[in-house]
CSV table of C-alpha atoms and ligand atoms in Angstrom, one decimal:
chain,number,residue,atom,x,y,z
A,1,MET,CA,-11.7,-3.3,34.0
A,2,ALA,CA,-12.7,-6.1,36.1
A,3,ASP,CA,-16.0,-5.8,35.0
A,4,VAL,CA,-15.3,-6.8,31.7
A,5,CYS,CA,-13.1,-9.9,32.2
A,6,PRO,CA,-15.3,-13.4,32.1
A,7,PHE,CA,-12.9,-14.7,34.2
A,8,HIS,CA,-13.9,-12.7,37.0
A,9,ILE,CA,-17.4,-13.7,36.6
A,10,GLN,CA,-16.4,-17.4,36.8
A,11,CYS,CA,-14.5,-16.5,40.2
A,12,PHE,CA,-18.0,-16.1,41.8
A,13,LEU,CA,-19.5,-18.8,43.5
A,14,GLY,CA,-23.4,-19.5,42.5
A,15,SER,CA,-24.7,-18.6,45.7
A,16,SER,CA,-27.8,-16.8,46.1
A,17,ARG,CA,-25.7,-14.2,48.2
A,18,VAL,CA,-23.7,-13.3,45.4
A,19,LYS,CA,-26.1,-13.4,42.7
A,20,SER,CA,-26.7,-9.7,42.4
A,21,LYS,CA,-22.9,-9.3,42.1
A,22,VAL,CA,-22.8,-11.6,39.3
A,23,LEU,CA,-25.5,-10.3,37.6
A,24,SER,CA,-23.8,-6.7,37.6
A,25,SER,CA,-20.5,-8.1,36.3
A,26,THR,CA,-22.3,-10.3,34.1
A,27,LYS,CA,-23.9,-7.6,32.5
A,28,SER,CA,-20.8,-5.4,31.8
A,29,TRP,CA,-19.3,-8.6,30.1
A,30,LEU,CA,-22.3,-8.9,28.0
A,31,SER,CA,-22.1,-5.6,27.1
A,32,ALA,CA,-18.3,-5.9,26.6
A,33,ILE,CA,-18.6,-9.0,24.4
A,34,TYR,CA,-21.1,-7.2,22.1
A,35,SER,CA,-18.9,-4.6,21.3
A,36,LEU,CA,-16.0,-6.6,20.7
A,37,GLN,CA,-14.5,-7.3,17.5
A,38,SER,CA,-15.9,-10.4,15.9
A,39,THR,CA,-12.6,-12.5,16.4
A,40,ASP,CA,-12.8,-11.5,20.1
A,41,THR,CA,-16.3,-12.6,20.3
A,42,GLU,CA,-15.0,-15.8,18.8
A,43,TYR,CA,-12.5,-16.3,21.5
A,44,TRP,CA,-14.7,-15.5,24.5
A,45,HIS,CA,-16.9,-18.2,22.9
A,46,SER,CA,-14.3,-20.7,22.7
A,47,LYS,CA,-13.4,-20.2,26.3
A,48,LEU,CA,-16.8,-20.5,27.2
A,49,ALA,CA,-17.2,-24.0,24.9
A,50,LYS,CA,-14.1,-25.5,26.7
A,51,ARG,CA,-15.8,-25.1,30.3
A,52,PRO,CA,-19.2,-25.8,30.0
A,53,CYS,CA,-21.0,-28.8,31.4
A,54,GLY,CA,-24.8,-29.9,31.6
A,55,TYR,CA,-27.6,-27.1,30.6
A,56,ASP,CA,-29.4,-26.4,33.7
A,57,SER,CA,-33.0,-26.3,32.6
A,58,ALA,CA,-34.3,-25.8,36.2
A,59,HIS,CA,-32.3,-22.3,35.4
A,60,ARG,CA,-32.8,-21.8,31.8
A,61,HIS,CA,-30.9,-18.9,31.5
A,62,SER,CA,-27.8,-20.0,33.6
A,63,TYR,CA,-25.6,-22.8,33.0
A,64,LYS,CA,-22.7,-24.5,35.6
A,65,ALA,CA,-19.1,-24.6,34.7
A,66,PRO,CA,-16.7,-26.9,36.3
A,67,CYS,CA,-14.4,-25.0,39.0
A,68,ARG,CA,-11.1,-25.2,39.4
A,69,LYS,CA,-10.4,-28.2,41.7
A,70,GLY,CA,-13.6,-29.8,40.4
A,71,ARG,CA,-16.1,-27.8,42.3
A,72,MET,CA,-19.2,-26.7,40.4
A,73,ARG,CA,-19.8,-23.0,40.0
A,74,HIS,CA,-22.7,-21.0,38.2
A,75,ILE,CA,-22.6,-18.5,35.9
A,76,PHE,CA,-25.6,-16.9,36.3
A,77,ALA,CA,-27.4,-14.3,34.0
A,78,LEU,CA,-27.0,-14.8,30.7
A,79,ASN,CA,-30.6,-13.7,30.7
A,80,ALA,CA,-29.5,-10.3,32.4
A,81,PHE,CA,-29.7,-9.3,28.5
A,82,SER,CA,-31.4,-12.1,27.1
A,83,GLU,CA,-34.3,-11.3,25.4
A,84,ARG,CA,-32.8,-8.1,24.0
A,85,ASP,CA,-29.4,-8.8,23.5
A,86,ILE,CA,-28.5,-12.5,22.8
A,87,ASP,CA,-29.8,-15.3,21.9
A,88,LEU,CA,-30.5,-17.8,24.8
A,89,PRO,CA,-28.1,-21.1,25.0
A,90,GLU,CA,-28.8,-23.9,23.0
A,91,VAL,CA,-28.0,-27.2,24.3
A,92,ALA,CA,-26.6,-30.4,22.7
A,93,PRO,CA,-27.1,-32.9,25.2
A,94,GLU,CA,-25.7,-35.7,23.3
A,95,LYS,CA,-22.2,-33.8,23.4
A,96,LYS,CA,-22.9,-32.1,26.8
A,97,VAL,CA,-21.6,-29.2,25.4
A,98,MET,CA,-23.5,-25.8,25.6
A,99,THR,CA,-23.1,-23.6,22.6
A,100,VAL,CA,-23.8,-19.8,23.0
A,101,TYR,CA,-25.1,-17.8,20.4
A,102,TYR,CA,-24.6,-14.2,20.4
A,103,LYS,CA,-27.1,-11.8,18.5
A,104,PRO,CA,-25.4,-8.3,18.7
A,105,VAL,CA,-28.0,-5.6,18.8
A,106,PRO,CA,-27.6,-2.4,18.4
A,107,GLN,CA,-26.0,-0.5,21.2
A,108,ASP,CA,-28.2,2.4,22.3
A,109,ASP,CA,-26.1,2.9,25.3
A,110,ALA,CA,-24.3,6.2,24.6
A,111,SER,CA,-21.0,5.3,26.6
A,112,PRO,CA,-20.2,1.8,25.8
A,113,PRO,CA,-18.0,0.1,28.4
A,114,VAL,CA,-14.5,0.4,28.2
A,115,LEU,CA,-13.0,-2.9,27.1
A,116,PRO,CA,-9.4,-4.5,27.6
A,117,ASN,CA,-7.1,-4.1,24.8
A,118,SER,CA,-7.0,-7.8,24.1
A,119,THR,CA,-8.4,-10.9,26.0
A,120,SER,CA,-4.9,-12.2,27.2
A,121,SER,CA,-4.4,-8.7,28.8
A,122,CYS,CA,-7.5,-9.7,30.8
A,123,LEU,CA,-6.6,-12.8,31.7
A,124,ARG,CA,-2.8,-11.8,32.6
A,125,PHE,CA,-4.3,-9.1,34.8
A,126,SER,CA,-6.3,-11.2,36.9
A,127,ARG,CA,-3.4,-13.8,37.5
A,128,PHE,CA,-1.0,-11.2,38.3
A,129,ARG,CA,-3.3,-9.7,40.8
A,130,LEU,CA,-4.0,-13.1,42.5
A,131,VAL,CA,0.0,-13.5,42.5
A,132,THR,CA,0.9,-10.2,44.0
A,133,PHE,CA,-2.1,-10.7,46.3
A,134,LEU,CA,-0.5,-14.0,47.6
A,135,VAL,CA,3.0,-12.6,47.7
A,136,VAL,CA,2.1,-9.4,49.7
A,137,ALA,CA,0.0,-11.6,52.1
A,138,ALA,CA,2.9,-14.2,52.5
A,139,LEU,CA,5.5,-11.3,53.5
A,140,ALA,CA,2.7,-9.7,55.8
A,141,ILE,CA,2.7,-13.4,57.6
A,142,VAL,CA,6.5,-13.7,57.8
A,143,PHE,CA,6.8,-10.1,58.8
A,144,VAL,CA,4.4,-9.9,61.7
A,145,THR,CA,5.5,-13.3,62.9
A,146,LEU,CA,9.2,-12.3,63.2
A,147,SER,CA,8.1,-9.0,64.6
A,148,CYS,CA,6.1,-11.1,67.2
A,149,LEU,CA,9.1,-13.3,67.7
A,150,ASN,CA,11.4,-10.4,68.6
A,151,GLY,CA,8.8,-8.8,70.5
A,152,GLY,CA,9.6,-5.8,68.8
A,153,TRP,CA,6.3,-4.6,67.6
A,154,ASP,CA,4.2,-2.7,69.5
A,155,THR,CA,0.4,-3.2,68.3
A,156,ARG,CA,-1.1,-4.0,71.6
A,157,GLY,CA,-3.8,-6.5,71.3
A,158,SER,CA,-4.0,-7.0,68.0
A,159,LEU,CA,-1.5,-9.3,66.6
A,160,CYS,CA,1.7,-9.1,69.0
A,161,LEU,CA,2.3,-7.7,72.4
A,162,THR,CA,5.1,-5.9,73.8
A,163,PRO,CA,6.8,-8.3,76.3
A,164,THR,CA,7.5,-5.4,78.6
A,165,ASP,CA,3.9,-4.9,79.4
A,166,PRO,CA,2.7,-8.5,80.6
A,167,VAL,CA,-1.0,-9.6,79.8
A,168,LEU,CA,-2.7,-12.7,80.0
A,169,LEU,CA,-2.7,-12.9,75.9
A,170,TYR,CA,0.7,-14.1,75.1
A,171,ASN,CA,-0.8,-17.9,75.0
A,172,GLN,CA,-3.5,-17.2,72.6
A,173,ILE,CA,-1.1,-15.6,70.4
A,174,THR,CA,1.6,-18.0,70.5
A,175,THR,CA,-1.2,-20.4,69.5
A,176,HIS,CA,-2.2,-18.5,66.4
A,177,SER,CA,1.5,-18.3,65.1
A,178,PRO,CA,2.3,-20.4,62.3
A,179,LEU,CA,5.4,-21.2,64.0
A,180,ALA,CA,3.9,-22.7,67.1
A,181,ARG,CA,4.4,-26.4,68.3
A,182,GLN,CA,3.7,-28.7,71.1
A,183,VAL,CA,6.8,-29.9,72.7
A,184,LEU,CA,7.5,-31.8,76.2
A,185,PRO,CA,7.8,-29.6,79.2
A,186,HIS,CA,10.9,-28.0,80.1
A,187,CYS,CA,9.5,-27.5,83.6
A,188,ILE,CA,7.2,-29.3,86.0
A,189,ILE,CA,5.2,-27.4,89.1
A,190,ILE,CA,5.0,-31.0,90.6
A,191,GLY,CA,3.5,-29.3,94.0
A,192,VAL,CA,2.5,-29.2,96.8
A,193,ARG,CA,-1.4,-29.5,96.7
A,194,LYS,CA,-3.0,-26.6,98.0
A,195,ALA,CA,0.4,-24.7,98.5
A,196,GLY,CA,-0.2,-22.0,95.8
A,197,THR,CA,0.5,-24.0,92.2
A,198,ARG,CA,-1.9,-22.2,90.2
A,199,ALA,CA,-0.7,-19.0,91.6
A,200,VAL,CA,2.6,-19.5,90.4
A,201,LEU,CA,1.7,-20.9,86.9
A,202,GLN,CA,-0.8,-17.7,86.5
A,203,TYR,CA,2.1,-15.4,87.1
A,204,LEU,CA,4.4,-17.4,85.0
A,205,GLN,CA,1.7,-17.3,82.0
A,206,LEU,CA,2.6,-13.4,82.0
A,207,HIS,CA,6.1,-14.0,81.2
A,208,PRO,CA,6.5,-13.9,77.2
A,209,ASP,CA,9.1,-16.4,77.2
A,210,VAL,CA,6.6,-19.0,78.8
A,211,ALA,CA,4.0,-21.2,77.4
A,212,VAL,CA,1.8,-22.7,80.3
A,213,ALA,CA,-0.7,-25.7,80.1
A,214,GLY,CA,-3.9,-24.6,80.9
A,215,TYR,CA,-5.1,-27.6,82.8
A,216,GLU,CA,-3.8,-30.2,85.1
A,217,VAL,CA,-2.5,-32.9,82.7
A,218,HIS,CA,-2.1,-35.7,85.3
A,219,PHE,CA,0.1,-37.7,82.9
A,220,PHE,CA,2.8,-39.4,85.3
A,221,ASP,CA,0.3,-40.1,87.9
A,222,ASP,CA,-2.4,-41.4,86.1
A,223,ASN,CA,-1.8,-45.0,84.7
A,224,VAL,CA,-4.2,-44.7,82.1
A,225,ASN,CA,-2.7,-41.6,81.0
A,226,TYR,CA,1.0,-43.0,81.3
A,227,SER,CA,0.3,-45.8,79.3
A,228,GLN,CA,-0.9,-43.7,76.0
A,229,GLY,CA,2.8,-42.6,76.1
A,230,LEU,CA,4.9,-39.4,75.7
A,231,ASN,CA,3.3,-38.2,72.6
A,232,PHE,CA,0.2,-38.3,74.0
A,233,TYR,CA,1.6,-36.2,77.2
A,234,GLN,CA,3.3,-33.7,74.2
A,235,ARG,CA,-0.1,-33.3,72.7
A,236,GLN,CA,-1.6,-31.9,75.9
A,237,MET,CA,1.0,-29.2,75.9
A,238,PRO,CA,0.4,-25.6,75.1
A,239,TYR,CA,1.4,-24.1,71.5
A,240,SER,CA,4.8,-22.7,72.0
A,241,LEU,CA,7.5,-20.9,70.3
A,242,LYS,CA,11.0,-21.7,69.9
A,243,HIS,CA,12.4,-19.5,72.4
A,244,GLN,CA,9.4,-20.4,75.0
A,245,LEU,CA,9.6,-22.5,77.9
A,246,THR,CA,6.9,-25.0,78.0
A,247,ILE,CA,5.4,-25.6,81.7
A,248,GLU,CA,2.5,-27.9,83.2
A,249,LYS,CA,1.6,-28.0,86.7
A,250,THR,CA,0.0,-30.9,88.2
A,251,PRO,CA,0.2,-31.1,92.2
A,252,ALA,CA,-0.7,-34.5,92.5
A,253,TYR,CA,2.7,-35.6,91.1
A,254,PHE,CA,4.7,-34.5,94.5
A,255,HIS,CA,2.9,-37.1,96.4
A,256,THR,CA,2.4,-39.9,94.0
A,257,LEU,CA,4.9,-42.9,94.3
A,258,LYS,CA,6.1,-43.9,90.8
A,259,VAL,CA,5.9,-40.1,89.6
A,260,PRO,CA,9.7,-39.1,90.2
A,261,GLU,CA,11.1,-42.0,88.5
A,262,ARG,CA,8.7,-41.6,85.2
A,263,ILE,CA,9.7,-37.9,84.8
A,264,ALA,CA,13.3,-38.9,85.4
A,265,LYS,CA,13.0,-41.6,82.9
A,266,MET,CA,11.5,-38.8,80.4
A,267,ASN,CA,14.1,-36.1,81.4
A,268,SER,CA,16.4,-36.3,83.9
A,269,SER,CA,17.6,-33.1,83.9
A,270,ILE,CA,14.3,-31.3,83.6
A,271,LYS,CA,13.6,-28.6,86.1
A,272,LEU,CA,11.1,-28.9,88.9
A,273,ILE,CA,9.3,-26.2,91.0
A,274,VAL,CA,7.9,-27.2,94.1
A,275,VAL,CA,5.4,-24.6,96.1
A,276,VAL,CA,5.2,-25.4,100.1
A,277,ARG,CA,3.0,-23.8,102.6
A,278,GLU,CA,3.3,-23.9,106.1
A,279,PRO,CA,2.0,-27.4,107.0
A,280,VAL,CA,-1.1,-26.9,109.1
A,281,GLN,CA,-2.4,-24.1,106.6
A,282,ARG,CA,-1.8,-26.5,103.8
A,283,LEU,CA,-3.8,-29.2,106.2
A,284,ILE,CA,-6.7,-26.7,106.6
A,285,SER,CA,-6.8,-25.4,102.9
A,286,SER,CA,-7.0,-29.2,101.9
A,287,TYR,CA,-10.0,-30.0,104.5
A,288,VAL,CA,-11.7,-26.5,103.2
A,289,GLN,CA,-11.5,-28.0,99.6
A,290,LEU,CA,-12.9,-31.5,100.6
A,291,ALA,CA,-15.7,-29.7,102.8
A,292,ALA,CA,-16.7,-27.4,99.9
A,293,LYS,CA,-17.5,-30.7,97.8
A,294,ARG,CA,-19.7,-32.1,100.5
A,295,ASP,CA,-23.1,-30.9,102.3
A,296,HIS,CA,-22.4,-32.8,105.9
A,297,PHE,CA,-18.7,-33.0,106.3
A,298,PRO,CA,-17.2,-33.3,109.7
A,299,THR,CA,-15.5,-30.1,111.3
A,300,PHE,CA,-11.7,-29.7,110.9
A,301,GLU,CA,-11.0,-30.9,114.3
A,302,GLU,CA,-13.1,-34.1,114.2
A,303,LYS,CA,-11.3,-34.9,110.7
A,304,VAL,CA,-7.4,-34.3,111.9
A,305,ILE,CA,-7.6,-35.6,115.7
A,306,ASP,CA,-8.2,-39.2,116.3
A,307,SER,CA,-11.1,-39.1,118.9
A,308,ASP,CA,-10.2,-42.6,120.2
A,309,THR,CA,-6.6,-41.7,120.9
A,310,ASP,CA,-6.6,-37.9,120.8
A,311,GLU,CA,-3.5,-38.2,118.4
A,312,VAL,CA,-3.1,-36.6,115.2
A,313,ASN,CA,-5.0,-38.8,112.6
A,314,GLU,CA,-2.7,-39.9,110.1
A,315,ASN,CA,-5.5,-41.9,108.3
A,316,PHE,CA,-6.7,-38.4,107.1
A,317,LYS,CA,-4.8,-38.1,103.9
A,318,PRO,CA,-4.2,-34.4,104.1
A,319,VAL,CA,-2.3,-34.9,107.2
A,320,LYS,CA,0.1,-37.0,105.9
A,321,ARG,CA,0.5,-34.7,102.6
A,322,SER,CA,2.0,-32.0,104.7
A,323,LEU,CA,4.9,-34.5,105.9
A,324,TYR,CA,6.9,-32.9,103.1
A,325,TYR,CA,10.4,-34.8,103.9
A,326,ILE,CA,8.8,-38.1,103.0
A,327,PHE,CA,7.9,-37.3,99.7
A,328,MET,CA,10.9,-35.0,98.9
A,329,ASN,CA,13.1,-38.1,99.5
A,330,ARG,CA,11.9,-39.8,96.6
A,331,TRP,CA,12.4,-36.9,94.4
A,332,LEU,CA,15.8,-36.4,95.6
A,333,LYS,CA,16.6,-40.0,94.6
A,334,HIS,CA,16.1,-39.1,90.8
A,335,PHE,CA,16.9,-35.4,90.6
A,336,ARG,CA,19.6,-33.2,92.0
A,337,LEU,CA,19.0,-30.6,94.5
A,338,ASP,CA,19.7,-27.8,92.1
A,339,GLN,CA,17.1,-29.1,89.6
A,340,ILE,CA,14.6,-28.4,92.2
A,341,HIS,CA,13.2,-25.2,93.1
A,342,VAL,CA,11.1,-24.8,96.1
A,343,VAL,CA,8.9,-21.9,96.4
A,344,ASP,CA,7.9,-20.4,99.8
A,345,GLY,CA,3.9,-20.5,99.3
A,346,ASP,CA,3.3,-18.4,102.5
A,347,LEU,CA,5.5,-15.4,101.0
A,348,LEU,CA,3.8,-16.2,97.4
A,349,ILE,CA,0.6,-15.0,99.1
A,350,ARG,CA,2.2,-11.8,100.8
A,351,LYS,CA,4.8,-10.5,98.1
A,352,PRO,CA,4.5,-12.4,94.9
A,353,PHE,CA,6.8,-10.4,93.0
A,354,GLN,CA,9.8,-11.7,95.2
A,355,GLU,CA,9.0,-15.5,95.0
A,356,MET,CA,8.4,-15.2,91.2
A,357,PHE,CA,11.8,-13.0,91.1
A,358,ARG,CA,13.4,-16.3,92.2
A,359,VAL,CA,11.4,-18.7,89.8
A,360,GLU,CA,12.3,-16.4,86.8
A,361,THR,CA,16.1,-16.5,87.9
A,362,PHE,CA,15.7,-20.4,88.5
A,363,LEU,CA,14.2,-21.0,85.0
A,364,GLY,CA,17.1,-18.5,83.2
A,365,LEU,CA,14.2,-15.9,82.4
A,366,GLU,CA,14.7,-12.5,81.8
A,367,HIS,CA,13.2,-10.6,84.6
A,368,LYS,CA,9.7,-9.4,83.7
A,369,ILE,CA,7.4,-9.8,86.6
A,370,SER,CA,7.4,-7.2,88.9
A,371,LYS,CA,5.6,-5.4,91.6
A,372,ASP,CA,4.0,-3.4,89.2
A,373,THR,CA,2.6,-6.5,87.8
A,374,PHE,CA,0.2,-6.9,91.0
A,375,THR,CA,-2.4,-5.1,92.7
A,376,PHE,CA,-3.9,-6.2,96.2
A,377,ASN,CA,-7.5,-6.9,96.1
A,378,ARG,CA,-9.1,-6.2,99.5
A,379,THR,CA,-12.1,-8.1,98.7
A,380,LYS,CA,-10.5,-11.1,97.6
A,381,GLY,CA,-7.9,-10.5,100.2
A,382,PHE,CA,-4.9,-11.6,97.9
A,383,PHE,CA,-2.8,-10.0,95.2
A,384,CYS,CA,-4.3,-10.2,91.8
A,385,LEU,CA,-3.1,-9.5,88.4
A,386,LYS,CA,-3.0,-5.7,87.0
A,387,LEU,CA,-3.9,-6.2,83.1
A,388,ASP,CA,-3.9,-3.4,80.7
A,389,ASP,CA,-4.9,-4.5,77.1
A,390,GLU,CA,-7.3,-3.9,74.5
A,391,LEU,CA,-9.9,-4.4,77.0
A,392,GLY,CA,-9.1,-1.6,79.1
A,393,LYS,CA,-7.3,-1.6,82.6
A,394,ARG,CA,-8.7,-4.3,84.8
A,395,THR,CA,-7.6,-6.7,87.6
A,396,LYS,CA,-7.5,-10.4,87.3
A,397,CYS,CA,-7.6,-12.6,90.3
A,398,LEU,CA,-7.4,-16.2,91.0
A,399,SER,CA,-11.0,-18.4,90.5
A,400,LYS,CA,-13.2,-18.5,93.6
A,401,SER,CA,-11.6,-22.0,94.7
A,402,LYS,CA,-8.5,-20.1,95.4
A,403,GLY,CA,-8.3,-18.3,98.5
A,404,ARG,CA,-11.4,-19.7,100.3
A,405,ARG,CA,-12.3,-18.7,103.9
A,406,HIS,CA,-10.5,-20.9,106.5
A,407,PRO,CA,-12.6,-22.1,109.5
A,408,GLU,CA,-11.6,-20.8,113.2
A,409,VAL,CA,-9.7,-23.8,114.5
A,410,ASP,CA,-9.3,-24.7,118.0
A,411,PRO,CA,-5.9,-23.2,119.2
A,412,ASN,CA,-5.3,-26.5,121.1
A,413,VAL,CA,-5.6,-28.6,117.8
A,414,LEU,CA,-3.5,-26.0,116.2
A,415,ARG,CA,-0.7,-26.4,118.9
A,416,GLN,CA,-1.0,-29.9,118.5
A,417,LEU,CA,-0.8,-29.8,114.9
A,418,ARG,CA,2.2,-27.7,115.0
A,419,ASP,CA,4.5,-30.0,117.3
A,420,TYR,CA,3.1,-32.8,115.1
A,421,TYR,CA,4.9,-31.4,112.3
A,422,ARG,CA,8.1,-29.8,113.9
A,423,SER,CA,10.4,-32.5,113.3
A,424,ALA,CA,9.0,-33.2,109.8
A,425,ASN,CA,9.7,-29.7,108.9
A,426,ASP,CA,13.2,-29.7,110.3
A,427,LEU,CA,14.1,-33.0,108.3
A,428,PHE,CA,12.7,-30.9,105.1
A,429,PHE,CA,14.9,-28.0,105.6
A,430,GLN,CA,17.6,-30.1,105.7
A,431,GLN,CA,17.0,-31.6,102.4
A,432,VAL,CA,16.3,-28.5,100.6
A,433,HIS,CA,19.1,-26.6,102.5
A,434,ARG,CA,16.5,-23.5,103.5
A,435,ARG,CA,14.6,-22.9,106.4
A,436,PHE,CA,11.3,-21.6,106.3
A,437,ARG,CA,9.3,-19.6,109.2
A,438,TRP,CA,7.1,-22.5,110.3
A,439,SER,CA,6.7,-22.3,113.9
B,501,PPS,N1,-3.1,-14.6,94.5
B,501,PPS,C1,-3.9,-15.7,94.7
B,501,PPS,N2,-5.0,-15.8,94.9
B,501,PPS,C2,-5.7,-16.8,95.8
B,501,PPS,N3,-4.9,-17.6,96.1
B,501,PPS,C3,-3.6,-17.6,96.5
B,501,PPS,C4,-3.0,-16.9,95.7
B,501,PPS,N4,-1.8,-17.0,95.8
B,501,PPS,C5,-1.7,-18.2,96.7
B,501,PPS,N5,-2.7,-18.5,96.8
B,501,PPS,C6,-3.2,-20.0,97.5
B,501,PPS,O1,-3.2,-21.1,96.8
B,501,PPS,C7,-3.8,-21.9,97.5
B,501,PPS,C8,-4.5,-22.8,96.4
B,501,PPS,O2,-3.1,-23.7,96.2
B,501,PPS,P1,-3.0,-24.6,94.8
B,501,PPS,O3,-3.3,-23.6,93.6
B,501,PPS,O4,-1.9,-25.2,94.8
B,501,PPS,O5,-4.2,-25.5,94.8
B,501,PPS,S1,-4.7,-26.9,93.8
B,501,PPS,O6,-3.6,-27.7,94.7
B,501,PPS,O7,-4.1,-26.7,92.7
B,501,PPS,O8,-6.2,-26.9,94.2
B,501,PPS,C9,-5.0,-21.3,98.1
B,501,PPS,O9,-5.3,-21.8,98.9
B,501,PPS,P2,-6.7,-21.4,100.0
B,501,PPS,O10,-6.7,-19.7,100.8
B,501,PPS,O11,-7.0,-22.4,101.0
B,501,PPS,O12,-7.8,-21.7,98.9
B,501,PPS,C10,-4.2,-19.8,98.5
B,501,PPS,O13,-4.0,-19.8,99.5
């Protein structure tokens, strides 16, 4: 039926790729015209006459007709039957109208093509099909979206995923949802550098009710970014659905003077997460990161101990950054303590599920992250994520820059550093109403 409808022919764009398809349709169509009553032939003729534009002399046996939306399409292969079945088109250039004359020839095909009862039924059929298709497609999109939102449709990996089986694809799916949008964060992981902020973010990414920013945004600590305003900031956020929390992490926020005030100005009731780690280990981690970027870097001991005074070298920035209470003081001037959740970065390494359980509680999330989410990777020496999705069972560890090998440190220097941080640690414990096992 479709082959005898000229509107189907016109639906093909005139690229060489579809030419053969058009040709075969056209063939049936021309056969059909031949077999129609003369009045029907008139009808087709008038339909064609309303649409033609210039005759394409380069392709003598084809012409172009304007498409809907103003694009041009070819109707190929009036020549399919040209010599045998029809007179070739004649052109009246002054009118820019092409007239097609058909010369019926005896039908020697024993089984003539099946024709529609009327021309309008052909037209209605194609419109009906289009409308039906659009309605079905729209219903399918709404159904899939709602199913995904409710987490009730278990089509692992293809369209939506069961929230009980965390895999790292939630963000990608969210991005593709027509209902996804970018909003300012509900929670920010503000630091501390080298304490495990990436691990917390990556684990949170597993949660179906969370959307995380893929990179450190550096909005509040960078004056150029900050000067671009909150709209700019919002555009850096991941796409999220209405029920999801948006979370970004930029560990540089914790130490940067103006940041607490700036964040409070944006949203004074926002939730904040700060990951802390035993200060000396954090210091070593910072040192290792700096050393990894340079060819000839002094030893850890040379960097952290002032050779003139034999005191801890406070001019080495990472040393000061482990004095958490100094920075926490600034945050507590702008936020209540119950808005700030402190993650134990050392426990996060040893028992990530425990610390993440607390994070979920703080964020008001259903508990989805469990012991089963993790697997210990002996080669890496850290917990990694267990994934089981359409790519199969596998583990995903943090990148190579996380979990670097630390140098052997002179025990005397270690002792000196621990002594140096002791009173600062106590002040921090008082601030956050919690003690950590930092010797
Ligand atoms: N699962 C897992 N895998 C690898 N690494 C882990 C993990 N959990 C916590 N950590 C610790 O995270 C430390 C890096 O901290 P950050 O992500 O905050 O670093 S950064 O400030 O964003 O660069 C990183 O510090 P280094 O060990 O010094 O590399 C790790 O000790």
